[in-house]
mmCIF file of C-alpha atoms in Angstrom:
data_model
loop_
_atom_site.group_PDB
_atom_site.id
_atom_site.type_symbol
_atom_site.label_atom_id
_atom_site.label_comp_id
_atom_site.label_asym_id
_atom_site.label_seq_id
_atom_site.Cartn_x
_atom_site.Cartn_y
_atom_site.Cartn_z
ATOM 1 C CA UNK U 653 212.976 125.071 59.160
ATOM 2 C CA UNK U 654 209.733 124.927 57.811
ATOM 3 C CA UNK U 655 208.903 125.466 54.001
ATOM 4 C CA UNK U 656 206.596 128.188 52.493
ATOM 5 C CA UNK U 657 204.313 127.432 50.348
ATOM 6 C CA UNK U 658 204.580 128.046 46.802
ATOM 7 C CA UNK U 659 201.066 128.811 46.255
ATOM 8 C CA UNK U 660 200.495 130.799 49.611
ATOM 9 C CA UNK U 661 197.898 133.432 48.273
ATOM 10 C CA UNK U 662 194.164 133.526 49.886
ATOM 11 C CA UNK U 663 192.555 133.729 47.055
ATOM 12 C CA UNK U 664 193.518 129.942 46.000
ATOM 13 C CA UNK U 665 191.623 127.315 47.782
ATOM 14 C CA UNK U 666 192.146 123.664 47.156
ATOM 15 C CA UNK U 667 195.719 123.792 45.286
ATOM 16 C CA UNK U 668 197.790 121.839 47.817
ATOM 17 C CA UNK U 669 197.709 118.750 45.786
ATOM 18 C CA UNK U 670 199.231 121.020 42.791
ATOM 19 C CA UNK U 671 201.905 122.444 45.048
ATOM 20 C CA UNK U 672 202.882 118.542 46.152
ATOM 21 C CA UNK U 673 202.732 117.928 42.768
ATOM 22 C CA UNK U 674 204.877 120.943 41.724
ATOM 23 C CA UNK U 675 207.349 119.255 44.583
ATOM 24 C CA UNK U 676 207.156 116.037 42.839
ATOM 25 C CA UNK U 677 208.364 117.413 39.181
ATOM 26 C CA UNK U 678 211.223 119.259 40.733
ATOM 27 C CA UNK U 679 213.042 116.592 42.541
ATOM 28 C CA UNK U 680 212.593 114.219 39.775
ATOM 29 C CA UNK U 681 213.656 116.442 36.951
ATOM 30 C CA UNK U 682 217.593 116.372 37.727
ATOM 31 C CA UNK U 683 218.097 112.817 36.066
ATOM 32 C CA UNK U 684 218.357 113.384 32.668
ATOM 33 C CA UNK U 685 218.610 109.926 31.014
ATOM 34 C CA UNK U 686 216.895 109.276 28.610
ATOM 35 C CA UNK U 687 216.713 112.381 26.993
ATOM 36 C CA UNK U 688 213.359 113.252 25.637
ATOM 37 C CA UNK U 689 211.080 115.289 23.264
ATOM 38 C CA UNK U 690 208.005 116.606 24.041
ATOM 39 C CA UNK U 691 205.899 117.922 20.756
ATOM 40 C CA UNK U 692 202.402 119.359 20.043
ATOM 41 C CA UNK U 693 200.574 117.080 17.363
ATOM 42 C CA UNK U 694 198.232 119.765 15.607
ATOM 43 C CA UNK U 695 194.623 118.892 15.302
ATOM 44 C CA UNK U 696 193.408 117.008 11.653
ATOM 45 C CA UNK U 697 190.431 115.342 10.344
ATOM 46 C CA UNK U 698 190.607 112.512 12.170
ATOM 47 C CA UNK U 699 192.222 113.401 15.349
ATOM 48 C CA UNK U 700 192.295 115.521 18.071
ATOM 49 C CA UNK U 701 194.758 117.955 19.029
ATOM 50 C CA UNK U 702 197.752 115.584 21.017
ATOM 51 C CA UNK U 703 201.127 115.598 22.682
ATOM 52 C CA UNK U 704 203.751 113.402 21.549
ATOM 53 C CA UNK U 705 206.588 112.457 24.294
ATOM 54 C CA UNK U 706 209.560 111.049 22.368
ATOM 55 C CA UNK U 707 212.411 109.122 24.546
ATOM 56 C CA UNK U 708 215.620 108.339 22.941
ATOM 57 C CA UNK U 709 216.321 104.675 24.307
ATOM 58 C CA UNK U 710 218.585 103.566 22.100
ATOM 59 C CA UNK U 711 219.849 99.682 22.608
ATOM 60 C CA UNK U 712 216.356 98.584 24.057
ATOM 61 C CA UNK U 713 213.809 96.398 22.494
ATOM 62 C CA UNK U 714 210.071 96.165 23.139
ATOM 63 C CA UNK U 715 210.410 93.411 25.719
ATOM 64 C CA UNK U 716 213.298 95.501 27.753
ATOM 65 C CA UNK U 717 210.809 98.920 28.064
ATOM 66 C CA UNK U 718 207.761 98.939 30.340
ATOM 67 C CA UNK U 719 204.891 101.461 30.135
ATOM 68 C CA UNK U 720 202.544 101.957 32.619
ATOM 69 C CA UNK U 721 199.831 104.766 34.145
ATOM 70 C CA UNK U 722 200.068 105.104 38.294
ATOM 71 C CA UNK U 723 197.422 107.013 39.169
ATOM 72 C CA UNK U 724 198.145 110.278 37.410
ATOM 73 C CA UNK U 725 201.957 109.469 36.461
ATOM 74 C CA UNK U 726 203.146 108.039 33.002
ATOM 75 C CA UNK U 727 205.897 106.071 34.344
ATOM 76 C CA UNK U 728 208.086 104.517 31.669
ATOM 77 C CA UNK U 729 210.845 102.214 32.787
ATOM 78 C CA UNK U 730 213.661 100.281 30.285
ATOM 79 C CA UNK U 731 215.701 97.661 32.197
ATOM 80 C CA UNK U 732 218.584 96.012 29.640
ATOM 81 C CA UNK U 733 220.479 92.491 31.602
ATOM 82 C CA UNK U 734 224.203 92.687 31.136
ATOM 83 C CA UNK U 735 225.104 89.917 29.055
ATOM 84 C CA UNK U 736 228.209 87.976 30.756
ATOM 85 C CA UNK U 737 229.430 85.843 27.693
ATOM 86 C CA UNK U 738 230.614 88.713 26.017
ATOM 87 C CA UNK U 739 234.093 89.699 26.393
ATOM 88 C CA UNK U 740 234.456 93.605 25.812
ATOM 89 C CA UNK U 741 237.668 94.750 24.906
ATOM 90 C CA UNK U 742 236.698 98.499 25.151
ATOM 91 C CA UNK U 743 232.716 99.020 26.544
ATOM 92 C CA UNK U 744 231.421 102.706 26.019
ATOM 93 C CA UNK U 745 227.773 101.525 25.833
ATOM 94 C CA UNK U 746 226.685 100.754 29.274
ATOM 95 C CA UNK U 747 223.761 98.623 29.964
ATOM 96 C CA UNK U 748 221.731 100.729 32.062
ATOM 97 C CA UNK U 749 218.599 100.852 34.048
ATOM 98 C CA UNK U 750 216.119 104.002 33.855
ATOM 99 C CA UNK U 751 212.477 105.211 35.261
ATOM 100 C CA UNK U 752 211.233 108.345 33.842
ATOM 101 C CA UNK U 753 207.987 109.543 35.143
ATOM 102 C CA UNK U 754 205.411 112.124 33.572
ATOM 103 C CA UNK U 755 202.407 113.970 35.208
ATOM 104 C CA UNK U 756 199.680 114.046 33.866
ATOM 105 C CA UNK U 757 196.906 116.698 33.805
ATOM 106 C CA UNK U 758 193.700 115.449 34.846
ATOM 107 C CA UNK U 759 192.006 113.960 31.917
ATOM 108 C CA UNK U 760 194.903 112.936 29.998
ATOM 109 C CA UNK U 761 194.866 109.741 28.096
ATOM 110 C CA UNK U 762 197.376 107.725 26.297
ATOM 111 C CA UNK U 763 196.817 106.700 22.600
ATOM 112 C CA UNK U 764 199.338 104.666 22.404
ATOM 113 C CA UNK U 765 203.249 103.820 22.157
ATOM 114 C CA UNK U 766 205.395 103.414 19.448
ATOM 115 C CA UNK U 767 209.086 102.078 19.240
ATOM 116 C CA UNK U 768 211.203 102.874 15.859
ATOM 117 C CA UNK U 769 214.964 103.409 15.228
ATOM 118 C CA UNK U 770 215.496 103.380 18.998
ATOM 119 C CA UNK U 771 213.206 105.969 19.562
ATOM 120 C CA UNK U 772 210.203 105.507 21.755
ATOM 121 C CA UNK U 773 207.006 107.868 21.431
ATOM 122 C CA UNK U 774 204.194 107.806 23.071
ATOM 123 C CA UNK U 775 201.062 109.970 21.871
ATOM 124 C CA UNK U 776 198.628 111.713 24.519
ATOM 125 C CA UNK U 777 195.496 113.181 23.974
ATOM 126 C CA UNK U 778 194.598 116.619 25.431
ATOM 127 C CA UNK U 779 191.093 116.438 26.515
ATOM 128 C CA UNK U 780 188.880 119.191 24.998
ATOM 129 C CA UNK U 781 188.067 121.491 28.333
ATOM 130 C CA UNK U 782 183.729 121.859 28.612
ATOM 131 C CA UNK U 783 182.964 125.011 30.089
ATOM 132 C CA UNK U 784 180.495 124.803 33.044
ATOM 133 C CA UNK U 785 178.896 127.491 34.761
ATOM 134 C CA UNK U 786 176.540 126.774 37.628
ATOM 135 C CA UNK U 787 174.173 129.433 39.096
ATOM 136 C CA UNK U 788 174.194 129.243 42.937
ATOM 137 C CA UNK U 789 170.993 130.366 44.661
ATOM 138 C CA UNK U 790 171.238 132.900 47.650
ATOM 139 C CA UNK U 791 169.151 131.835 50.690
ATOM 140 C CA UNK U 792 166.886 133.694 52.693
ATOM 141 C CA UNK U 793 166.401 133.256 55.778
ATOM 142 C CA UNK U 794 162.698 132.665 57.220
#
């Protein structure tokens, strides 16, 4: 059966990479581990207005959590090795593997990251939109 298109309307030209991208967020959005926080940074003197993505990864240090932008995904990984000279008598805390991946708007650019109290945030900057309008000339024919 084949699928419709989300964005199926003749007035918008061009969008197909949106509507794969739209594709993309919902089949990847059923995992929820690690949760995460997304928050609006208001603008201030000395910075722009910015996102701030918060993921609770509690139990991983720096060297266990990899960051890293593919192409227009913010693809954050954590990877913890089981440690087999501990004996566990009861283990609720599983060592666990995770990717979470964001996409990003064209533009986008990561400040930096940021890991404290088991909490791992990473600030974005939204890029300040410049309005362009072009004049397009009609052509006569000779």
């Amino acid at each position: 059966m084949a699928r419709l298109p989300t964005l199926n309307s003749p007035f918008l030209l061009g969008f197909d990479e949106i509507e794969r991208a739209l594709d993309r967020v919902t089949r990847s959005a059923s995992d929820g581990y690690p949760p995460y926080n997304i928050e609006r940074l208001p603008r201030t003197e000395d910075s722009p207005e910015r996102l701030r993505l918060t993921l609770a990864v509690a139990g991983f240090t720096r060297d266990q959590l990899d960051i890293a932008l593919e192409e227009n995904q913010l693809v954050i990984r954590g990877k913890q090795v089981d440690d087999r000279e501990r004996h566990f008598l009861h283990r609720g805390i599983a060592a666990r593997q995770f990717q979470r991946a964001f996409l990003l708007a064209e533009g986008m650019q990561v400040l930096g990251a940021d890991l404290l109290n088991g909490l791992l945030s990473i600030d974005l900057v939204r890029p300040e939109p410049e309005r362009v309008v072009r004049k397009i000339d009609i052509a006569t024919p000779e």
